[in-house]
Amino acid sequence: MRDVMLIIHFIGLAMGLGSSLAFMFLGIASSRMEENEARKFTLNTFALSKMGHIGLALLVISGLYLITPYWQILTSLPLLIAKLTLVLILGMLIGIISSTAKKAIKGSTDTHLKKIETFGKLAVITTLIIVVLAVYIFH
Ligand code: HEM
């Protein structure tokens, strides 16, 4: 069962990190477009965020199973506590990005898209730190 959950954990990671990185590359592509076209293009890329949400959900569900043997020794694993704290921060960043995306579709699009760009970069950095921490903790 542990192997199945670890596989699900890695699929979640591929979907979560994959969508964050995809947003970054789509952002670079849209920066080379004419303003109106870029705005329309960026709003259409929000469909990708569903993949990110499913990925994070798979990571949390499989992670809560995988962590079972570690609960009793959690206080002696500061890096694992750091990883879980960063997972909470990642969840908050993704929540902020989703609610700002909804506002961007309704109006003041450029202002909200600027905010999403910043939070998107923070989400990529946070995800990469979690991956590095996870490998250090479990290897
Ligand atoms: C509630 C959230 C999470 C929990 C409780 C959790 C827990 C765990 C546990 C216990 C393992 C070790 C499995 C084992 O080999 O026994 C693991 C592995 C891993 N986790 Fe998570 N995780 C969570 C979220 C995440 C997130 C959000 C990411 C990435 C963004 C992530 C990335 C990884 C990676 C890369 C490994 C493999 C480490 C390795 O074997 O080298 N995890 N996770």
CSV table of N, CA and C and ligand atoms in Angstrom, one decimal:
chain,number,residue,atom,x,y,z
A,1,MET,N,0.8,-1.2,0.0
A,1,MET,CA,0.0,0.0,0.0
A,1,MET,C,0.9,1.3,0.0
A,2,ARG,N,2.0,1.2,0.7
A,2,ARG,CA,2.9,2.4,0.8
A,2,ARG,C,3.4,2.7,-0.6
A,3,ASP,N,3.8,1.7,-1.4
A,3,ASP,CA,4.3,2.0,-2.7
A,3,ASP,C,3.2,2.7,-3.6
A,4,VAL,N,1.9,2.2,-3.5
A,4,VAL,CA,0.8,2.7,-4.2
A,4,VAL,C,0.7,4.2,-3.9
A,5,MET,N,0.7,4.5,-2.6
A,5,MET,CA,0.6,5.9,-2.1
A,5,MET,C,1.8,6.8,-2.5
A,6,LEU,N,2.9,6.2,-2.6
A,6,LEU,CA,4.1,7.0,-3.0
A,6,LEU,C,4.0,7.3,-4.5
A,7,ILE,N,3.5,6.3,-5.3
A,7,ILE,CA,3.2,6.6,-6.7
A,7,ILE,C,2.2,7.7,-6.9
A,8,ILE,N,1.1,7.6,-6.1
A,8,ILE,CA,0.1,8.7,-6.2
A,8,ILE,C,0.7,10.0,-5.8
A,9,HIS,N,1.6,10.0,-4.8
A,9,HIS,CA,2.3,11.2,-4.3
A,9,HIS,C,3.1,11.8,-5.4
A,10,PHE,N,3.8,11.0,-6.2
A,10,PHE,CA,4.6,11.5,-7.3
A,10,PHE,C,3.7,12.0,-8.5
A,11,ILE,N,2.6,11.3,-8.7
A,11,ILE,CA,1.7,11.8,-9.8
A,11,ILE,C,1.2,13.1,-9.4
A,12,GLY,N,0.8,13.3,-8.1
A,12,GLY,CA,0.3,14.6,-7.6
A,12,GLY,C,1.4,15.7,-7.7
A,13,LEU,N,2.6,15.3,-7.4
A,13,LEU,CA,3.8,16.2,-7.6
A,13,LEU,C,3.9,16.6,-9.0
A,14,ALA,N,3.8,15.7,-10.0
A,14,ALA,CA,4.0,16.0,-11.4
A,14,ALA,C,2.9,17.0,-11.8
A,15,MET,N,1.6,16.7,-11.4
A,15,MET,CA,0.5,17.6,-11.7
A,15,MET,C,0.7,19.0,-11.1
A,16,GLY,N,1.0,19.0,-9.8
A,16,GLY,CA,1.1,20.3,-9.1
A,16,GLY,C,2.2,21.1,-9.6
A,17,LEU,N,3.4,20.5,-9.6
A,17,LEU,CA,4.6,21.3,-10.0
A,17,LEU,C,4.5,21.6,-11.5
A,18,GLY,N,4.0,20.6,-12.2
A,18,GLY,CA,3.8,20.8,-13.7
A,18,GLY,C,3.0,22.0,-14.0
A,19,SER,N,1.8,22.1,-13.4
A,19,SER,CA,1.0,23.3,-13.7
A,19,SER,C,1.6,24.6,-13.3
A,20,SER,N,2.3,24.6,-12.1
A,20,SER,CA,3.0,25.9,-11.7
A,20,SER,C,4.0,26.3,-12.8
A,21,LEU,N,4.8,25.3,-13.2
A,21,LEU,CA,5.8,25.7,-14.2
A,21,LEU,C,5.2,26.0,-15.5
A,22,ALA,N,4.1,25.3,-15.9
A,22,ALA,CA,3.4,25.7,-17.2
A,22,ALA,C,2.9,27.1,-17.1
A,23,PHE,N,2.4,27.5,-16.0
A,23,PHE,CA,1.9,28.9,-15.9
A,23,PHE,C,3.1,29.9,-16.1
A,24,MET,N,4.2,29.5,-15.6
A,24,MET,CA,5.4,30.4,-15.8
A,24,MET,C,5.8,30.6,-17.3
A,25,PHE,N,5.8,29.4,-18.0
A,25,PHE,CA,6.2,29.5,-19.4
A,25,PHE,C,5.1,30.1,-20.2
A,26,LEU,N,3.8,29.9,-19.9
A,26,LEU,CA,2.8,30.6,-20.6
A,26,LEU,C,2.8,32.1,-20.4
A,27,GLY,N,3.2,32.5,-19.1
A,27,GLY,CA,3.4,33.9,-18.8
A,27,GLY,C,4.5,34.5,-19.7
A,28,ILE,N,5.6,33.8,-19.9
A,28,ILE,CA,6.7,34.3,-20.7
A,28,ILE,C,6.1,34.5,-22.2
A,29,ALA,N,5.4,33.5,-22.6
A,29,ALA,CA,4.8,33.5,-24.0
A,29,ALA,C,3.9,34.7,-24.1
A,30,SER,N,3.0,35.0,-23.1
A,30,SER,CA,2.0,36.1,-23.2
A,30,SER,C,2.7,37.4,-23.2
A,31,SER,N,3.9,37.5,-22.5
A,31,SER,CA,4.6,38.8,-22.4
A,31,SER,C,5.1,39.3,-23.8
A,32,ARG,N,5.1,38.3,-24.8
A,32,ARG,CA,5.6,38.7,-26.1
A,32,ARG,C,4.4,39.0,-27.0
A,33,MET,N,3.2,38.9,-26.5
A,33,MET,CA,2.0,39.2,-27.3
A,33,MET,C,1.5,40.6,-27.2
A,34,GLU,N,0.6,41.0,-28.1
A,34,GLU,CA,0.0,42.3,-28.0
A,34,GLU,C,-0.9,42.3,-26.8
A,35,GLU,N,-1.1,43.5,-26.2
A,35,GLU,CA,-1.8,43.6,-24.9
A,35,GLU,C,-3.1,42.9,-24.8
A,36,ASN,N,-4.1,43.2,-25.7
A,36,ASN,CA,-5.4,42.5,-25.6
A,36,ASN,C,-5.3,41.0,-25.8
A,37,GLU,N,-4.5,40.6,-26.8
A,37,GLU,CA,-4.3,39.2,-27.0
A,37,GLU,C,-3.7,38.5,-25.8
A,38,ALA,N,-2.7,39.2,-25.2
A,38,ALA,CA,-2.1,38.6,-24.0
A,38,ALA,C,-3.1,38.4,-22.8
A,39,ARG,N,-3.9,39.4,-22.7
A,39,ARG,CA,-4.9,39.3,-21.6
A,39,ARG,C,-5.9,38.2,-21.8
A,40,LYS,N,-6.4,38.0,-23.0
A,40,LYS,CA,-7.3,37.0,-23.4
A,40,LYS,C,-6.6,35.6,-23.2
A,41,PHE,N,-5.4,35.5,-23.7
A,41,PHE,CA,-4.6,34.3,-23.7
A,41,PHE,C,-4.4,33.8,-22.2
A,42,THR,N,-4.0,34.8,-21.3
A,42,THR,CA,-3.7,34.5,-19.9
A,42,THR,C,-5.0,34.0,-19.2
A,43,LEU,N,-6.1,34.7,-19.5
A,43,LEU,CA,-7.4,34.3,-18.9
A,43,LEU,C,-7.8,32.9,-19.3
A,44,ASN,N,-7.4,32.5,-20.5
A,44,ASN,CA,-7.8,31.1,-21.0
A,44,ASN,C,-6.9,30.1,-20.3
A,45,THR,N,-5.7,30.5,-19.9
A,45,THR,CA,-4.7,29.5,-19.3
A,45,THR,C,-5.2,29.1,-17.9
A,46,PHE,N,-6.2,29.8,-17.4
A,46,PHE,CA,-6.6,29.5,-16.0
A,46,PHE,C,-7.2,28.0,-15.9
A,47,ALA,N,-7.6,27.5,-17.1
A,47,ALA,CA,-8.2,26.1,-17.1
A,47,ALA,C,-7.1,25.1,-16.5
A,48,LEU,N,-5.8,25.5,-16.7
A,48,LEU,CA,-4.8,24.6,-16.2
A,48,LEU,C,-4.8,24.5,-14.6
A,49,SER,N,-5.4,25.5,-13.9
A,49,SER,CA,-5.3,25.5,-12.5
A,49,SER,C,-6.0,24.3,-11.9
A,50,LYS,N,-7.0,23.7,-12.6
A,50,LYS,CA,-7.7,22.5,-12.1
A,50,LYS,C,-6.7,21.4,-11.9
A,51,MET,N,-5.7,21.3,-12.9
A,51,MET,CA,-4.7,20.2,-12.8
A,51,MET,C,-3.9,20.4,-11.5
A,52,GLY,N,-3.6,21.7,-11.2
A,52,GLY,CA,-2.8,22.0,-10.0
A,52,GLY,C,-3.5,21.7,-8.7
A,53,HIS,N,-4.9,22.0,-8.7
A,53,HIS,CA,-5.7,21.7,-7.5
A,53,HIS,C,-5.8,20.1,-7.3
A,54,ILE,N,-6.0,19.4,-8.4
A,54,ILE,CA,-6.1,17.9,-8.3
A,54,ILE,C,-4.7,17.4,-7.8
A,55,GLY,N,-3.6,17.9,-8.3
A,55,GLY,CA,-2.3,17.5,-7.9
A,55,GLY,C,-2.0,17.7,-6.4
A,56,LEU,N,-2.4,18.9,-6.0
A,56,LEU,CA,-2.2,19.2,-4.5
A,56,LEU,C,-3.0,18.3,-3.7
A,57,ALA,N,-4.3,18.0,-4.1
A,57,ALA,CA,-5.2,17.1,-3.4
A,57,ALA,C,-4.6,15.7,-3.3
A,58,LEU,N,-4.0,15.2,-4.4
A,58,LEU,CA,-3.4,13.9,-4.4
A,58,LEU,C,-2.2,13.9,-3.5
A,59,LEU,N,-1.4,15.0,-3.5
A,59,LEU,CA,-0.3,15.0,-2.6
A,59,LEU,C,-0.7,15.0,-1.1
A,60,VAL,N,-1.7,15.7,-0.8
A,60,VAL,CA,-2.1,15.8,0.6
A,60,VAL,C,-2.8,14.5,1.1
A,61,ILE,N,-3.6,13.9,0.2
A,61,ILE,CA,-4.3,12.6,0.6
A,61,ILE,C,-3.3,11.5,0.7
A,62,SER,N,-2.4,11.4,-0.3
A,62,SER,CA,-1.4,10.3,-0.2
A,62,SER,C,-0.4,10.6,0.9
A,63,GLY,N,0.0,11.9,1.1
A,63,GLY,CA,0.9,12.3,2.1
A,63,GLY,C,0.4,12.0,3.5
A,64,LEU,N,-0.9,12.2,3.8
A,64,LEU,CA,-1.4,11.9,5.1
A,64,LEU,C,-1.4,10.4,5.4
A,65,TYR,N,-1.4,9.6,4.4
A,65,TYR,CA,-1.2,8.1,4.6
A,65,TYR,C,0.2,7.8,4.8
A,66,LEU,N,1.1,8.4,4.0
A,66,LEU,CA,2.5,8.1,4.1
A,66,LEU,C,3.1,8.5,5.4
A,67,ILE,N,2.6,9.6,6.0
A,67,ILE,CA,3.2,10.1,7.2
A,67,ILE,C,2.9,9.3,8.5
A,68,THR,N,1.9,8.4,8.3
A,68,THR,CA,1.5,7.6,9.5
A,68,THR,C,2.7,7.1,10.4
A,69,PRO,N,3.7,6.5,9.9
A,69,PRO,CA,4.8,6.0,10.7
A,69,PRO,C,5.7,7.1,11.4
A,70,TYR,N,5.5,8.3,10.9
A,70,TYR,CA,6.4,9.4,11.3
A,70,TYR,C,5.7,10.3,12.4
A,71,TRP,N,4.4,10.2,12.7
A,71,TRP,CA,3.8,11.1,13.6
A,71,TRP,C,4.5,11.1,15.0
A,72,GLN,N,4.8,9.8,15.5
A,72,GLN,CA,5.3,9.7,16.9
A,72,GLN,C,6.7,10.4,17.0
A,73,ILE,N,7.4,10.5,15.8
A,73,ILE,CA,8.8,11.0,15.9
A,73,ILE,C,8.9,12.4,15.2
A,74,LEU,N,7.7,13.0,15.0
A,74,LEU,CA,7.6,14.3,14.2
A,74,LEU,C,8.5,15.4,14.9
A,75,THR,N,8.4,15.5,16.2
A,75,THR,CA,9.1,16.5,16.9
A,75,THR,C,10.7,16.4,16.7
A,76,SER,N,11.1,15.2,16.4
A,76,SER,CA,12.6,15.1,16.2
A,76,SER,C,12.9,15.2,14.7
A,77,LEU,N,12.0,15.6,13.9
A,77,LEU,CA,12.2,15.8,12.4
A,77,LEU,C,11.9,17.2,12.0
A,78,PRO,N,12.8,18.2,12.4
A,78,PRO,CA,12.4,19.6,12.1
A,78,PRO,C,12.2,19.8,10.6
A,79,LEU,N,13.0,19.1,9.7
A,79,LEU,CA,12.8,19.3,8.3
A,79,LEU,C,11.4,18.9,7.8
A,80,LEU,N,10.9,17.8,8.4
A,80,LEU,CA,9.5,17.4,8.1
A,80,LEU,C,8.5,18.4,8.5
A,81,ILE,N,8.7,19.0,9.7
A,81,ILE,CA,7.8,20.0,10.2
A,81,ILE,C,7.9,21.2,9.2
A,82,ALA,N,9.1,21.5,8.8
A,82,ALA,CA,9.3,22.6,7.8
A,82,ALA,C,8.6,22.3,6.5
A,83,LYS,N,8.7,21.0,6.1
A,83,LYS,CA,8.0,20.6,4.8
A,83,LYS,C,6.5,20.8,4.9
A,84,LEU,N,5.9,20.3,6.1
A,84,LEU,CA,4.5,20.4,6.2
A,84,LEU,C,4.0,21.9,6.4
A,85,THR,N,4.8,22.7,7.0
A,85,THR,CA,4.5,24.2,7.1
A,85,THR,C,4.5,24.8,5.7
A,86,LEU,N,5.5,24.4,4.9
A,86,LEU,CA,5.5,24.9,3.5
A,86,LEU,C,4.3,24.4,2.6
A,87,VAL,N,3.9,23.2,2.9
A,87,VAL,CA,2.7,22.7,2.2
A,87,VAL,C,1.5,23.5,2.5
A,88,LEU,N,1.4,23.9,3.8
A,88,LEU,CA,0.3,24.8,4.2
A,88,LEU,C,0.4,26.2,3.5
A,89,ILE,N,1.6,26.7,3.4
A,89,ILE,CA,1.8,28.0,2.7
A,89,ILE,C,1.4,27.8,1.2
A,90,LEU,N,1.9,26.7,0.6
A,90,LEU,CA,1.6,26.4,-0.8
A,90,LEU,C,0.0,26.4,-1.0
A,91,GLY,N,-0.7,25.7,-0.1
A,91,GLY,CA,-2.1,25.7,-0.1
A,91,GLY,C,-2.7,27.1,-0.1
A,92,MET,N,-2.2,27.9,0.8
A,92,MET,CA,-2.7,29.3,0.9
A,92,MET,C,-2.4,30.1,-0.4
A,93,LEU,N,-1.2,29.9,-0.9
A,93,LEU,CA,-0.9,30.7,-2.2
A,93,LEU,C,-1.8,30.2,-3.3
A,94,ILE,N,-2.1,28.9,-3.4
A,94,ILE,CA,-3.0,28.4,-4.5
A,94,ILE,C,-4.4,28.9,-4.3
A,95,GLY,N,-4.8,29.0,-3.0
A,95,GLY,CA,-6.1,29.6,-2.7
A,95,GLY,C,-6.2,31.1,-3.1
A,96,ILE,N,-5.2,31.8,-2.8
A,96,ILE,CA,-5.2,33.3,-3.2
A,96,ILE,C,-5.2,33.4,-4.7
A,97,ILE,N,-4.4,32.6,-5.4
A,97,ILE,CA,-4.3,32.7,-6.9
A,97,ILE,C,-5.7,32.4,-7.5
A,98,SER,N,-6.4,31.3,-6.9
A,98,SER,CA,-7.7,31.0,-7.5
A,98,SER,C,-8.7,32.1,-7.3
A,99,SER,N,-8.7,32.7,-6.1
A,99,SER,CA,-9.7,33.7,-5.8
A,99,SER,C,-9.4,35.0,-6.6
A,100,THR,N,-8.1,35.3,-6.8
A,100,THR,CA,-7.7,36.4,-7.6
A,100,THR,C,-8.0,36.2,-9.1
A,101,ALA,N,-7.9,34.9,-9.6
A,101,ALA,CA,-8.2,34.6,-10.9
A,101,ALA,C,-9.7,34.8,-11.2
A,102,LYS,N,-10.6,34.5,-10.2
A,102,LYS,CA,-12.0,34.7,-10.4
A,102,LYS,C,-12.3,36.2,-10.5
A,103,LYS,N,-11.6,37.0,-9.7
A,103,LYS,CA,-11.8,38.5,-9.7
A,103,LYS,C,-11.3,39.0,-11.1
A,104,ALA,N,-10.2,38.4,-11.6
A,104,ALA,CA,-9.6,38.9,-12.9
A,104,ALA,C,-10.6,38.7,-14.0
A,105,ILE,N,-11.4,37.7,-14.0
A,105,ILE,CA,-12.3,37.4,-15.0
A,105,ILE,C,-13.5,38.4,-14.9
A,106,LYS,N,-13.8,38.9,-13.7
A,106,LYS,CA,-14.9,39.8,-13.5
A,106,LYS,C,-14.5,41.3,-13.9
A,107,GLY,N,-13.2,41.7,-13.6
A,107,GLY,CA,-12.9,43.1,-13.9
A,107,GLY,C,-11.5,43.4,-13.4
A,108,SER,N,-11.0,44.6,-13.6
A,108,SER,CA,-9.6,45.1,-13.2
A,108,SER,C,-8.6,44.0,-13.5
A,109,THR,N,-8.8,43.4,-14.7
A,109,THR,CA,-8.0,42.2,-15.1
A,109,THR,C,-6.5,42.4,-14.9
A,110,ASP,N,-6.0,43.5,-15.5
A,110,ASP,CA,-4.5,43.7,-15.4
A,110,ASP,C,-3.9,43.7,-14.0
A,111,THR,N,-4.6,44.4,-13.1
A,111,THR,CA,-4.2,44.5,-11.7
A,111,THR,C,-4.1,43.1,-11.1
A,112,HIS,N,-5.2,42.3,-11.3
A,112,HIS,CA,-5.3,41.0,-10.7
A,112,HIS,C,-4.2,40.0,-11.4
A,113,LEU,N,-4.0,40.2,-12.7
A,113,LEU,CA,-3.1,39.3,-13.4
A,113,LEU,C,-1.7,39.6,-12.9
A,114,LYS,N,-1.3,40.8,-12.5
A,114,LYS,CA,0.0,41.2,-12.0
A,114,LYS,C,0.2,40.4,-10.6
A,115,LYS,N,-0.9,40.5,-9.8
A,115,LYS,CA,-0.8,39.8,-8.5
A,115,LYS,C,-0.6,38.3,-8.7
A,116,ILE,N,-1.4,37.7,-9.6
A,116,ILE,CA,-1.3,36.3,-9.9
A,116,ILE,C,0.1,35.9,-10.3
A,117,GLU,N,0.7,36.8,-11.1
A,117,GLU,CA,2.1,36.5,-11.6
A,117,GLU,C,3.1,36.4,-10.4
A,118,THR,N,2.9,37.3,-9.4
A,118,THR,CA,3.8,37.3,-8.3
A,118,THR,C,3.6,36.1,-7.4
A,119,PHE,N,2.3,35.8,-7.1
A,119,PHE,CA,2.0,34.6,-6.2
A,119,PHE,C,2.3,33.3,-7.0
A,120,GLY,N,2.2,33.3,-8.3
A,120,GLY,CA,2.6,32.2,-9.1
A,120,GLY,C,4.1,31.8,-8.9
A,121,LYS,N,4.9,32.9,-9.0
A,121,LYS,CA,6.4,32.7,-8.8
A,121,LYS,C,6.6,32.2,-7.4
A,122,LEU,N,6.0,32.7,-6.4
A,122,LEU,CA,6.1,32.3,-5.0
A,122,LEU,C,5.7,30.8,-4.8
A,123,ALA,N,4.7,30.4,-5.6
A,123,ALA,CA,4.2,29.0,-5.5
A,123,ALA,C,5.2,28.1,-6.1
A,124,VAL,N,5.9,28.5,-7.2
A,124,VAL,CA,6.9,27.6,-7.8
A,124,VAL,C,8.1,27.4,-6.9
A,125,ILE,N,8.5,28.6,-6.3
A,125,ILE,CA,9.7,28.5,-5.4
A,125,ILE,C,9.4,27.6,-4.2
A,126,THR,N,8.1,27.8,-3.6
A,126,THR,CA,7.7,27.0,-2.4
A,126,THR,C,7.7,25.5,-2.8
A,127,THR,N,7.2,25.2,-3.9
A,127,THR,CA,7.1,23.8,-4.3
A,127,THR,C,8.4,23.2,-4.5
A,128,LEU,N,9.4,23.9,-5.1
A,128,LEU,CA,10.7,23.4,-5.3
A,128,LEU,C,11.4,23.2,-4.0
A,129,ILE,N,11.2,24.1,-3.0
A,129,ILE,CA,11.8,23.9,-1.7
A,129,ILE,C,11.3,22.7,-1.0
A,130,ILE,N,9.9,22.5,-1.1
A,130,ILE,CA,9.3,21.3,-0.5
A,130,ILE,C,9.9,20.0,-1.1
A,131,VAL,N,10.1,20.0,-2.4
A,131,VAL,CA,10.7,18.8,-3.1
A,131,VAL,C,12.1,18.5,-2.5
A,132,VAL,N,13.0,19.6,-2.5
A,132,VAL,CA,14.3,19.4,-1.9
A,132,VAL,C,14.3,18.9,-0.5
A,133,LEU,N,13.4,19.5,0.3
A,133,LEU,CA,13.3,19.1,1.7
A,133,LEU,C,12.9,17.6,1.8
A,134,ALA,N,11.9,17.2,1.0
A,134,ALA,CA,11.4,15.9,1.0
A,134,ALA,C,12.5,14.9,0.7
A,135,VAL,N,13.3,15.1,-0.3
A,135,VAL,CA,14.4,14.2,-0.6
A,135,VAL,C,15.4,14.1,0.5
A,136,TYR,N,15.7,15.3,1.1
A,136,TYR,CA,16.7,15.3,2.3
A,136,TYR,C,16.1,14.5,3.5
A,137,ILE,N,14.8,14.7,3.7
A,137,ILE,CA,14.2,14.0,4.9
A,137,ILE,C,14.2,12.5,4.7
A,138,PHE,N,13.8,12.1,3.5
A,138,PHE,CA,13.5,10.6,3.3
A,138,PHE,C,14.6,9.8,2.7
A,139,HIS,N,15.8,10.5,2.5
A,139,HIS,CA,16.9,9.7,1.9
A,139,HIS,C,18.1,9.8,2.7
B,1,HEM,C1,0.1,17.1,3.7
B,1,HEM,C2,1.0,17.1,2.8
B,1,HEM,C3,2.1,16.0,2.7
B,1,HEM,C4,2.5,15.1,3.6
B,1,HEM,C5,1.9,14.7,4.9
B,1,HEM,C6,3.7,14.4,2.9
B,1,HEM,C7,4.3,13.3,3.5
B,1,HEM,C8,5.3,12.6,2.8
B,1,HEM,C9,6.0,11.4,3.4
B,1,HEM,C10,5.6,10.7,4.7
B,1,HEM,C11,6.9,11.0,2.4
B,1,HEM,C12,7.8,9.8,2.6
B,1,HEM,C13,7.3,8.6,2.0
B,1,HEM,C14,8.2,7.5,2.3
B,1,HEM,O1,9.2,7.2,1.5
B,1,HEM,O2,8.0,6.8,3.3
B,1,HEM,C15,6.8,11.9,1.3
B,1,HEM,C16,7.6,11.8,0.3
B,1,HEM,C17,7.7,12.9,-0.6
B,1,HEM,N1,7.0,14.0,-0.7
B,1,HEM,FE1,5.4,14.5,0.5
B,1,HEM,N2,3.9,15.0,1.8
B,1,HEM,C18,3.0,16.0,1.6
B,1,HEM,C19,3.0,16.9,0.6
B,1,HEM,C20,4.0,17.0,-0.4
B,1,HEM,C21,4.1,18.1,-1.3
B,1,HEM,C22,3.1,19.2,-1.5
B,1,HEM,C23,5.2,17.8,-2.1
B,1,HEM,C24,5.8,18.6,-3.2
B,1,HEM,C25,5.4,19.8,-3.6
B,1,HEM,C26,5.8,16.6,-1.6
B,1,HEM,C27,6.9,16.0,-2.1
B,1,HEM,C28,7.4,14.8,-1.7
B,1,HEM,C29,8.5,14.1,-2.4
B,1,HEM,C30,9.3,14.6,-3.6
B,1,HEM,C31,8.7,12.9,-1.7
B,1,HEM,C32,9.7,11.8,-2.0
B,1,HEM,C33,10.9,11.9,-1.2
B,1,HEM,C34,11.9,10.8,-1.5
B,1,HEM,O3,11.5,9.6,-1.4
B,1,HEM,O4,13.0,11.1,-1.8
B,1,HEM,N3,5.0,16.1,-0.6
B,1,HEM,N4,5.9,12.9,1.6
